[in-house]
Short mmCIF file of C-alpha atoms (C1' of nucleotides) in Angstrom, two decimals:
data_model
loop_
_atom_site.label_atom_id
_atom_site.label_comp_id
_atom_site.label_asym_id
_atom_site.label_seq_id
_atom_site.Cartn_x
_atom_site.Cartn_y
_atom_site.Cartn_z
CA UNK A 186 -20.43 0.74 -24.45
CA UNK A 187 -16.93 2.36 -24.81
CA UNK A 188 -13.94 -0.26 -24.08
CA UNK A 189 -12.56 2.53 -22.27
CA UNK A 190 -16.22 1.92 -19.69
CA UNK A 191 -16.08 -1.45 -19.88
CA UNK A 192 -12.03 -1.82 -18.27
CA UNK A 193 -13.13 0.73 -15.63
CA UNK A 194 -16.40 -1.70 -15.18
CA UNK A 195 -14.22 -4.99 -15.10
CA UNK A 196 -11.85 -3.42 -12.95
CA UNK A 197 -13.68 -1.78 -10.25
CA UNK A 198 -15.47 -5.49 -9.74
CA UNK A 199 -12.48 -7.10 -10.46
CA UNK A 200 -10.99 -4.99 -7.26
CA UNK A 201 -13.82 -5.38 -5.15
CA UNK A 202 -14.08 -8.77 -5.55
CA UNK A 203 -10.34 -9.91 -5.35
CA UNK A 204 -8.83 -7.06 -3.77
CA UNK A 205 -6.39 -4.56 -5.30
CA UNK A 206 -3.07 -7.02 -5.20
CA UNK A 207 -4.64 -9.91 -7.53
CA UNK A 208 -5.27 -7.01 -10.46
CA UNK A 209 -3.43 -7.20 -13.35
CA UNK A 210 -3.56 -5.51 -16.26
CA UNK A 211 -3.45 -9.04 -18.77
CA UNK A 212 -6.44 -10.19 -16.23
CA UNK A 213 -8.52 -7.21 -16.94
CA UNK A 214 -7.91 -7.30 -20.41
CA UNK A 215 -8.69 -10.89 -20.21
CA UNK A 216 -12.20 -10.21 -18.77
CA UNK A 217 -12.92 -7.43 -21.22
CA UNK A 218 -12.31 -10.08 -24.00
CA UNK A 219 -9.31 -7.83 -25.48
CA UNK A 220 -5.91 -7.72 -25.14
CA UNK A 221 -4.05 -6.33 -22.78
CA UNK A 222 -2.26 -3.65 -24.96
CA UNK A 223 -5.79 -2.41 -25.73
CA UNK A 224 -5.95 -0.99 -21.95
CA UNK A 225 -2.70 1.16 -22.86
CA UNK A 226 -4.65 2.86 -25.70
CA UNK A 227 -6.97 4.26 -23.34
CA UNK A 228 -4.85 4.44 -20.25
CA UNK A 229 -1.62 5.75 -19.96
CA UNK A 230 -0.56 2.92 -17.61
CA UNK A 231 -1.66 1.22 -14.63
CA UNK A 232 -0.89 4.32 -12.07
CA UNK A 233 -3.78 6.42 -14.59
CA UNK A 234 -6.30 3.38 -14.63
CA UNK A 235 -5.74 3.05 -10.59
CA UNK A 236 -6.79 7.17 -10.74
CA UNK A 237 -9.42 6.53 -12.24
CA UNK A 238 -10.93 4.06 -10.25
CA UNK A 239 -10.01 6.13 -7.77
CA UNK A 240 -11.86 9.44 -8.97
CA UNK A 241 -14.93 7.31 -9.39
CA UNK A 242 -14.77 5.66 -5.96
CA UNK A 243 -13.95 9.59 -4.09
CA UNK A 244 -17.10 10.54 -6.11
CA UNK A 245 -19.23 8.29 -4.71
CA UNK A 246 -17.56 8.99 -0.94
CA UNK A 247 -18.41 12.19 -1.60
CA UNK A 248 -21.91 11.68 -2.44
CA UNK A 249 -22.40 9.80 0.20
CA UNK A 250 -20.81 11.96 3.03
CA UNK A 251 -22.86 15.01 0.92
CA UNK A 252 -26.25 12.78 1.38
CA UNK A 253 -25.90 11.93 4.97
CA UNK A 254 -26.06 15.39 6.15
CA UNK A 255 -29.41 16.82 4.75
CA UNK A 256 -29.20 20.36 6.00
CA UNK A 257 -31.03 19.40 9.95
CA UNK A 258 -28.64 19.31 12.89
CA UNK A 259 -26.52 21.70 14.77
CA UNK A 260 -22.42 21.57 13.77
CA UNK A 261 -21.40 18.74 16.20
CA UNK A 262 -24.43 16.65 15.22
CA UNK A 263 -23.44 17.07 11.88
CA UNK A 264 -20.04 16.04 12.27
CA UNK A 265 -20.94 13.46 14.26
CA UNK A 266 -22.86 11.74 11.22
CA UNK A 267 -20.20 12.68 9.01
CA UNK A 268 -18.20 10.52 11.09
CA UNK A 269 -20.53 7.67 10.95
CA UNK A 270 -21.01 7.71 7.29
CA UNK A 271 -17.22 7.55 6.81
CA UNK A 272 -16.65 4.87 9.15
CA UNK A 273 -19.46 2.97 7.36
CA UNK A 274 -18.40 3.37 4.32
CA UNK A 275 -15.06 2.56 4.67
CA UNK A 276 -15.84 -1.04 6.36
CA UNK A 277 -18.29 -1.96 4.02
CA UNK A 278 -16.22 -1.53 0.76
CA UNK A 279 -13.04 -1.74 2.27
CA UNK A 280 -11.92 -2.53 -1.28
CA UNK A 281 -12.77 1.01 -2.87
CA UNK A 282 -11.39 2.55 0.55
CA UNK A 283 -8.63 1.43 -0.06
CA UNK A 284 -7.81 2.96 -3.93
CA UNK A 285 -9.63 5.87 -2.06
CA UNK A 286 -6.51 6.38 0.66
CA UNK A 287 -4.33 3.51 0.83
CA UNK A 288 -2.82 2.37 -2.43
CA UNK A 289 -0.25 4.70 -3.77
CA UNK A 290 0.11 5.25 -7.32
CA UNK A 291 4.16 5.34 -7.30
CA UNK A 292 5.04 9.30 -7.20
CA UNK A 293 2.05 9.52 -7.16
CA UNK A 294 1.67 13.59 -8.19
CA UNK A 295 1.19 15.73 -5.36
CA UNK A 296 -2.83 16.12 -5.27
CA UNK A 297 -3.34 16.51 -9.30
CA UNK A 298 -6.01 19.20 -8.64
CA UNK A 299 -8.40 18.50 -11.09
CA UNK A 300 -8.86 14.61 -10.23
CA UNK A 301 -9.45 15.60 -6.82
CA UNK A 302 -12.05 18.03 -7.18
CA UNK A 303 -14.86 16.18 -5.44
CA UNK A 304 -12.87 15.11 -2.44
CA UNK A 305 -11.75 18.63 -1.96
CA UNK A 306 -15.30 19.79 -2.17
CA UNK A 307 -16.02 17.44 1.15
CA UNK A 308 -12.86 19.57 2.73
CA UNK A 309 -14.68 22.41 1.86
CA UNK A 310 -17.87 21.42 3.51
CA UNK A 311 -16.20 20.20 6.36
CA UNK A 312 -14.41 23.32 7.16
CA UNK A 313 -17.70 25.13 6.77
CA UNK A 314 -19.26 23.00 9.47
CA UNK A 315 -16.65 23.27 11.74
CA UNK A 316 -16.67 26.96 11.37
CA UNK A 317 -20.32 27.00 12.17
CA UNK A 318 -19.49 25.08 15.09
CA UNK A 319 -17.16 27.61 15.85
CA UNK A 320 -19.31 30.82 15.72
CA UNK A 321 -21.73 28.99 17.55
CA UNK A 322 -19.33 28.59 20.44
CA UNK A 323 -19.33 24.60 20.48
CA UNK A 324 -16.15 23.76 18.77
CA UNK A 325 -13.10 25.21 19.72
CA UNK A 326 -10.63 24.93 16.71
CA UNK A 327 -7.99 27.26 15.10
CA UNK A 328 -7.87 27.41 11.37
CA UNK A 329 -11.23 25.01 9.98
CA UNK A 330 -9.99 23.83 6.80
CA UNK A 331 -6.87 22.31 9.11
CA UNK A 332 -9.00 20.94 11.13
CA UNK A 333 -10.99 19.32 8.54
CA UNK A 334 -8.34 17.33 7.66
CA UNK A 335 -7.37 16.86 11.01
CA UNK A 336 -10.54 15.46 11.38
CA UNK A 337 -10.33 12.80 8.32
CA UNK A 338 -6.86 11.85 9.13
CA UNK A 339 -8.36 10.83 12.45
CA UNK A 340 -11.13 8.46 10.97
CA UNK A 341 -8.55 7.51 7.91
CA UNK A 342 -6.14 6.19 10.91
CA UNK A 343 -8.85 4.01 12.60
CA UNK A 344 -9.94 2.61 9.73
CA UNK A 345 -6.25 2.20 8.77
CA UNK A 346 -5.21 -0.01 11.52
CA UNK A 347 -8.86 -2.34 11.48
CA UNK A 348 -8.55 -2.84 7.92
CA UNK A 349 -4.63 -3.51 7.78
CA UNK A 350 -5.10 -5.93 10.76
CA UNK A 351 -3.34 -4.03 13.56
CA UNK A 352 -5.67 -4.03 15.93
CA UNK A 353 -5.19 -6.54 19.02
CA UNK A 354 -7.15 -9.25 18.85
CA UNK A 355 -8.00 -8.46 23.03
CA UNK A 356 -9.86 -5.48 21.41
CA UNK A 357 -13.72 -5.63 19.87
CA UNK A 358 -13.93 -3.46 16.71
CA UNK A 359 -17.14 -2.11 17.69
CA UNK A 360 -16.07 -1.08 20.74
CA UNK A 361 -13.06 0.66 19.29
CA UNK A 362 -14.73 2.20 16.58
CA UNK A 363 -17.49 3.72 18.99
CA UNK A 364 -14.64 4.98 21.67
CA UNK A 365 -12.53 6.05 19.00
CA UNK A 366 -15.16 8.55 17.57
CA UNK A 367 -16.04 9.56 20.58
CA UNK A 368 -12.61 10.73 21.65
CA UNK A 369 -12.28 12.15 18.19
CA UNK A 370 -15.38 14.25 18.51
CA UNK A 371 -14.14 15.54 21.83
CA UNK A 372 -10.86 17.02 20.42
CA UNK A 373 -13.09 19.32 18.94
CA UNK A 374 -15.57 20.29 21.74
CA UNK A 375 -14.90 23.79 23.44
CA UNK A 376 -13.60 23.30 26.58
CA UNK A 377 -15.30 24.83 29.33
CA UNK A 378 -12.51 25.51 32.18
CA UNK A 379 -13.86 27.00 35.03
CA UNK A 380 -12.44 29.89 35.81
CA UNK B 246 28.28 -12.83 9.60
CA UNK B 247 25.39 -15.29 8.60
CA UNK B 248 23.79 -15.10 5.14
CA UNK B 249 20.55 -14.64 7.25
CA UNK B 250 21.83 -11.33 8.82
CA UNK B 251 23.64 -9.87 5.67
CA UNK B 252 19.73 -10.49 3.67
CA UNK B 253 18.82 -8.67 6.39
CA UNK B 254 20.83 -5.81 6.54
CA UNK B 255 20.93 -5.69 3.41
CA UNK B 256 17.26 -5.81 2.77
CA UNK B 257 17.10 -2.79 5.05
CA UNK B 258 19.19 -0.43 3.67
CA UNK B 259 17.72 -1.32 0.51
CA UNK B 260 14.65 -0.67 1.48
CA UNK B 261 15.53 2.80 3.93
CA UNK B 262 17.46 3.97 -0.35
CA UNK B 263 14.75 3.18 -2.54
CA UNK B 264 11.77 2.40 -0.82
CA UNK B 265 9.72 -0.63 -0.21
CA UNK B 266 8.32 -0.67 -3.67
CA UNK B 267 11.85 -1.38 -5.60
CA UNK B 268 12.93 -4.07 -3.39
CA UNK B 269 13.11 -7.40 -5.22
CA UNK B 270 14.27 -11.06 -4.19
CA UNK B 271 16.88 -10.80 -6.83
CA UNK B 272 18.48 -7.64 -6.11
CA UNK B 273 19.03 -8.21 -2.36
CA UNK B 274 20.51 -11.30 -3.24
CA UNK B 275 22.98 -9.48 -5.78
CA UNK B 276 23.55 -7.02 -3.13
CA UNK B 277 24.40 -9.89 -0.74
CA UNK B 278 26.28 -11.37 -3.39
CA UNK B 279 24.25 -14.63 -3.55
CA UNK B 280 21.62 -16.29 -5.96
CA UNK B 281 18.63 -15.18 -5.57
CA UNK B 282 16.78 -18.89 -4.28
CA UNK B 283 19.21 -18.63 -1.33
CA UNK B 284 17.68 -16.01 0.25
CA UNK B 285 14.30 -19.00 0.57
CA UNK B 286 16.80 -20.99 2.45
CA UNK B 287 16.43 -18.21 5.59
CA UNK B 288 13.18 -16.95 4.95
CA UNK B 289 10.26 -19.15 3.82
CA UNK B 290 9.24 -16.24 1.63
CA UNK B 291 9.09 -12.34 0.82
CA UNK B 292 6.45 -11.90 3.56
CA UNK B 293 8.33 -13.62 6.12
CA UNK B 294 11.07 -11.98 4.78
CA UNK B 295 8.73 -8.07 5.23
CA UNK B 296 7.99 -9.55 8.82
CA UNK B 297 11.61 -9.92 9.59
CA UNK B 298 12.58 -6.53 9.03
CA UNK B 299 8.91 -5.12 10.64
CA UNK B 300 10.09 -6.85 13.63
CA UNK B 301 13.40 -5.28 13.90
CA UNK B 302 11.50 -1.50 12.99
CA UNK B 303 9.54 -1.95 15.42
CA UNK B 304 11.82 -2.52 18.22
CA UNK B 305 13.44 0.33 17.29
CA UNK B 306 10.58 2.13 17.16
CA UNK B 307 9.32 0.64 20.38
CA UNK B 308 13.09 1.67 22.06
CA UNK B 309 12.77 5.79 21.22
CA UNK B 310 9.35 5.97 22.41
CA UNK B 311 10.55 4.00 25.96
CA UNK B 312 13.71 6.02 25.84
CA UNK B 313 11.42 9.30 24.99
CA UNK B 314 9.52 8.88 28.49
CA UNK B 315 12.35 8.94 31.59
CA UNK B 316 10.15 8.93 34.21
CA UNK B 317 9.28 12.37 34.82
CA UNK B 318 6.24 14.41 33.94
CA UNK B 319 2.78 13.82 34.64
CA UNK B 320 0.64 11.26 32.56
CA UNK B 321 -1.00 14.50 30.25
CA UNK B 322 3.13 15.36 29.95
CA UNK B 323 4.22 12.10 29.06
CA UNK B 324 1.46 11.38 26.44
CA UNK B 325 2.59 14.22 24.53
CA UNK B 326 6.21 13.59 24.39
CA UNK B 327 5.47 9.88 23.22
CA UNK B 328 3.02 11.53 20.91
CA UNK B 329 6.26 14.11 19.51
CA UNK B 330 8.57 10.82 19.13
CA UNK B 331 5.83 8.82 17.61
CA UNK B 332 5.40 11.92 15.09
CA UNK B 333 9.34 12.10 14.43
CA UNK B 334 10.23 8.79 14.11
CA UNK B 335 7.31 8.33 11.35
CA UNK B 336 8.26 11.61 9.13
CA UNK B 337 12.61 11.36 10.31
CA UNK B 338 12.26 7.49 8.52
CA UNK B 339 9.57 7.23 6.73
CA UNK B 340 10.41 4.12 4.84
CA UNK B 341 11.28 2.29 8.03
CA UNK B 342 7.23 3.87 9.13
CA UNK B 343 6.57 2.21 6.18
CA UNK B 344 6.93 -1.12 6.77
CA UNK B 345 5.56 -1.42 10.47
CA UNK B 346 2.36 0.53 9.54
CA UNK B 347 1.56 0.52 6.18
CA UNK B 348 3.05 -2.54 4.07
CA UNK B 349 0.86 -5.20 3.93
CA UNK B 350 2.20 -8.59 3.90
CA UNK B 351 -0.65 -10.56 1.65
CA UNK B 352 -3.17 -11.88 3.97
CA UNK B 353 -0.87 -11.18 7.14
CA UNK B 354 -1.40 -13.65 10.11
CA UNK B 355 -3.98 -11.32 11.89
CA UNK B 356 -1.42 -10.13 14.62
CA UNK B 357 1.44 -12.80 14.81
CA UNK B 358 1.55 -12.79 18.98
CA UNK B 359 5.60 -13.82 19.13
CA UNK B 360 6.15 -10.71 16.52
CA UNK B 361 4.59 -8.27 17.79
CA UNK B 362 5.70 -8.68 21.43
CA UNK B 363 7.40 -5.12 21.37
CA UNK B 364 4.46 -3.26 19.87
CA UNK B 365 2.05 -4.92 22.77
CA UNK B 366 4.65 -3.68 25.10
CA UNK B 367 4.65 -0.10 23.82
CA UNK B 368 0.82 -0.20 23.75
CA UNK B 369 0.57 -1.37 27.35
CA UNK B 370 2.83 1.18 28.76
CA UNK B 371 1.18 3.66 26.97
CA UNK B 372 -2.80 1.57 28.56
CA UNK B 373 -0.50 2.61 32.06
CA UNK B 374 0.10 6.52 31.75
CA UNK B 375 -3.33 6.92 30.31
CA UNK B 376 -4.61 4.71 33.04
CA UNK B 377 -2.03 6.82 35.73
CA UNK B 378 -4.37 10.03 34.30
CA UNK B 379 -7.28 9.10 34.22
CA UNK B 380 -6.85 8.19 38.44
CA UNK B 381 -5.51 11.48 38.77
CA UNK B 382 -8.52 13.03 37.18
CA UNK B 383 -6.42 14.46 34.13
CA UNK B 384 -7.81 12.36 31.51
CA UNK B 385 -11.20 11.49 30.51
CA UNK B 386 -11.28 7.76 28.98
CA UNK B 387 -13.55 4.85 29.59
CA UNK B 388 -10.61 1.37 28.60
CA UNK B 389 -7.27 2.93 29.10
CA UNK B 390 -6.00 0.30 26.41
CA UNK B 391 -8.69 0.45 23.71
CA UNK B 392 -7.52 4.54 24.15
CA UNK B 393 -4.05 3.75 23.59
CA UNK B 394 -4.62 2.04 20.64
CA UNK B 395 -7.07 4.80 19.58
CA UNK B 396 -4.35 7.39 20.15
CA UNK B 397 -2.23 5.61 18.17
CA UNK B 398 -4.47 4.71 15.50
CA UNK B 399 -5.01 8.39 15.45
CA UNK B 400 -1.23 9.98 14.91
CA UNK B 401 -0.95 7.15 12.02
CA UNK B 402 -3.30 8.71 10.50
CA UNK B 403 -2.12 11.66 10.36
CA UNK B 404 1.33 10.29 9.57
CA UNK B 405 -0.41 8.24 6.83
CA UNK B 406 -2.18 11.35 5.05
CA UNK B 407 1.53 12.86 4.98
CA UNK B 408 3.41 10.17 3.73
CA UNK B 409 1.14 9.07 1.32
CA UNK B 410 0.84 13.28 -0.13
CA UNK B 411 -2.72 13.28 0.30
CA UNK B 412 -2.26 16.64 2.39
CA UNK B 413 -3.88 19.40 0.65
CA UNK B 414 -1.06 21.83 -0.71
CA UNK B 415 -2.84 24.89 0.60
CA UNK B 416 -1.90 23.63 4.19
CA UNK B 417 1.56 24.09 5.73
CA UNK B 418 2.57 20.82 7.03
CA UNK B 419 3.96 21.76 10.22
CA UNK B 420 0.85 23.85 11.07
CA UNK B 421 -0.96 20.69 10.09
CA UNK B 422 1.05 18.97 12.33
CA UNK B 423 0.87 20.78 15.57
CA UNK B 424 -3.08 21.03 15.20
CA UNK B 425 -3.86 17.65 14.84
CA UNK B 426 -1.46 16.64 17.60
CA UNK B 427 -3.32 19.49 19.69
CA UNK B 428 -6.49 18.36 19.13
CA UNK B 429 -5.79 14.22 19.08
CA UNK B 430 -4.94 15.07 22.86
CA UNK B 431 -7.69 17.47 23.78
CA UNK B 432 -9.77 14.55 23.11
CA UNK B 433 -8.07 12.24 26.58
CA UNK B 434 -8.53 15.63 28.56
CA UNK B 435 -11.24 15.75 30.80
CA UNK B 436 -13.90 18.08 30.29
CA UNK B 437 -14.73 20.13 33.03
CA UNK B 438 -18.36 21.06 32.47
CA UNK B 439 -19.93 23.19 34.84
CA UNK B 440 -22.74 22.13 36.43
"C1'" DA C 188 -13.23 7.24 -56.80
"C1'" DA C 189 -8.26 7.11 -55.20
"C1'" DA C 190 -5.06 8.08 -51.72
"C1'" DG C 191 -3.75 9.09 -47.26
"C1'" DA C 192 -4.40 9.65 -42.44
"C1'" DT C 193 -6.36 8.02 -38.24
"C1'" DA C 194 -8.55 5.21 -34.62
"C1'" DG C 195 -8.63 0.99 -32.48
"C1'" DG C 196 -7.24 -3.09 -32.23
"C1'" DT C 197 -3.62 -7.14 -32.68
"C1'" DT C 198 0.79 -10.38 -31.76
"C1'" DA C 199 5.44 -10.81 -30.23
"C1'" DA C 200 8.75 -9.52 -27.36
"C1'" DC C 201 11.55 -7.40 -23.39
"C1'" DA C 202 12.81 -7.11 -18.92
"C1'" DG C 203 11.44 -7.86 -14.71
"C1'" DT C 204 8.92 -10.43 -10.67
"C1'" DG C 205 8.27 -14.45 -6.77
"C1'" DT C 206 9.00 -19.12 -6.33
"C1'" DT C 207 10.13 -24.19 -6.97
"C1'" DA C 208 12.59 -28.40 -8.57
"C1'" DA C 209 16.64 -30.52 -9.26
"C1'" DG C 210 21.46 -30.74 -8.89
"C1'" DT C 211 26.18 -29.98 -6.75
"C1'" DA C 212 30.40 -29.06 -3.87
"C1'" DG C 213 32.08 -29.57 0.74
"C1'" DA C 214 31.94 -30.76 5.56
"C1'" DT C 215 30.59 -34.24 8.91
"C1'" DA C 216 29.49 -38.80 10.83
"C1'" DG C 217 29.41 -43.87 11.13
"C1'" DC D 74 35.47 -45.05 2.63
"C1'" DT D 75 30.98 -44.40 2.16
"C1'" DA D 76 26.73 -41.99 3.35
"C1'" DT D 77 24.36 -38.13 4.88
"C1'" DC D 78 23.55 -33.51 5.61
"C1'" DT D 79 24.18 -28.41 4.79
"C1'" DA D 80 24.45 -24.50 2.07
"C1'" DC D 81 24.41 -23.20 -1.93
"C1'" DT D 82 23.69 -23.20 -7.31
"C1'" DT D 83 21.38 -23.23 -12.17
"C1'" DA D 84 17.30 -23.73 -14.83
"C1'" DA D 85 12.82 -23.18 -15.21
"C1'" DC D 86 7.72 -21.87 -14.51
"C1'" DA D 87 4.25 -18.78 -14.49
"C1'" DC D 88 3.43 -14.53 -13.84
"C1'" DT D 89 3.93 -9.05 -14.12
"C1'" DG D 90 3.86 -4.04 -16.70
"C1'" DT D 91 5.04 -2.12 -20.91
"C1'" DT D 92 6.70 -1.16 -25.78
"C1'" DA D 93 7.40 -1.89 -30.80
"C1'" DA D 94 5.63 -3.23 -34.88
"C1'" DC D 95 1.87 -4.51 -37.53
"C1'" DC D 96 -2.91 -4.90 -39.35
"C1'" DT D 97 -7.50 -3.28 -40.73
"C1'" DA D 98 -11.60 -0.74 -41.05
"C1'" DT D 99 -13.27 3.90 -41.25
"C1'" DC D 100 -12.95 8.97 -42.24
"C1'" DT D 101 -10.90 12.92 -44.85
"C1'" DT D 102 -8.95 15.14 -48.51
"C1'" DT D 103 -7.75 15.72 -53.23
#
DNA sequence: AAAGATAGGTTAACAGTGTTAAGTAGATAG
DNA sequence: CTATCTACTTAACACTGTTAACCTATCTTT
């Protein structure tokens, strides 16, 4: 196997398993039986190894939000499962979630397009639901690809304040999760005002 | 002034200049003109030291949005405007943002009651307007205070996906703005299905 | 085959980090 | 006048990311 595989390999568990703050680039190096100037030959620096990780871990969001939705469903079903396959994800590997959205590669550069691909490609899919949704009269949003985002912002902010420990301890994370998506979901329902 | 107040002060400007990442022990103290191990005579250590200035953030923080609501306006009015200050404060002082919602103080006390006093205020006058709706039939919500925190959870996130430049390019981020703010509170509103 | 370039690794070092242990000058108290 | 306490200091430890300089085996070119 390429050293280059094996740091990403001794990483990624080094990261789930510790968390992102006790990685360090002599530790990895440690693990991979090298040194740690070895990692520099095949990364740039620690920002381009976090990127990495962090394209592999978006990859395998994306396959799973891709999987969850196999084709059966109207619009709002389907973003309703969307939904649930984010908020699953994100609680059970709150570790890769976290390279995923919340650690920031310092200046970090604006979107770099092509490491993003995948990630945009969910966007994509996203917007095409919701604009299905749309035709079909059940959602009622402006411009789809906005709202797509809107959408994951949402979920990224719920999952933002359980996993950062915000949440008041009065509150039961189930319960918040579940009334969360609902209210979520219902920004997006056409309203039906009577006239 | 105390030695506690000037690491303090500044700490904060500091960190409002360059940012939470290039904030060190040892250049606060050389700002404060003091050796660096003083600075563990006040605070036990950097965390505590994080939590200090988090506190003080989010008073402020807590003080616009109380200021923001004067009384008038329905609960569907108010909501909004707290929403709008919320959205200001975060993007008008980002760093400051920062440090109450996304800086992580290693395994952080979950919720530190005394410390968060102002917060809990902020979220329980925000339980009472949504609470003040939903009697008057305006809003749709089943625990007015697991909503508040959900409505809050929500504009972080959409703060968060801003300040950390994870906003596609291809969308304007005012647009962005206005939608998701749109749609976070079509999701209190009640729905008036017809029957 | 000889010579030179290259790929992939090394050790040593720099400049920085949070934090602790031990020591010191000055005010205060008995 | 001595002892204690307070607020600070210097020196040091054990880390961190990163770079410079060096070594060695393999591949390429003459």
């Amino acid at each position: 196997m390429s050293l280059r595989k094996e740091i990403l390999e001794v990483s990624r568990s080094m990261l789930i398993e510790k968390g992102f703050g006790k990685m360090s680039m002599r530790k990895i190096a440690a693990a991979a039986n090298v040194s740690a100037t070895s990692i520099y030959l095949h990364f740039k620096n620690k920002d381009e190894l976090l990127l990495a990780l962090m394209e592999d871990s978006i990859a395998q969001l994306a396959e799973a939000l891709s999987n969850s939705i196999n084709g059966n469903g109207d619009a709002l079903y389907k973003l309703e499962t969307l939904a649930d396959t984010f908020l699953r994800f994100a609680l059970e590997r709150p570790q890769e979630y976290e390279i995923i959205y919340m650690v920031r590669p310092e200046e970090m550069p604006k979107f770099p397009k092509d490491k993003f691909q995948h990630i945009r490609k969910v966007y994509e899919m996203l917007a095409d639901i919701i604009e299905e949704g749309r035709q079909q009269g059940q959602l009622d949003v402006d411009d789809p690809l906005v709202s797509a985002y809107t959408l994951w912002a949402q979920l990224h902010g719920i999952v933002s304040v359980i996993l950062s420990r915000r949440l008041d301890t009065r509150i039961a994370r189930d319960k918040f999760i579940e009334q969360a998506k609902d209210q979520i979901i219902q920004g997006f329902i056409t309203q039906k005002t009577p006239v």
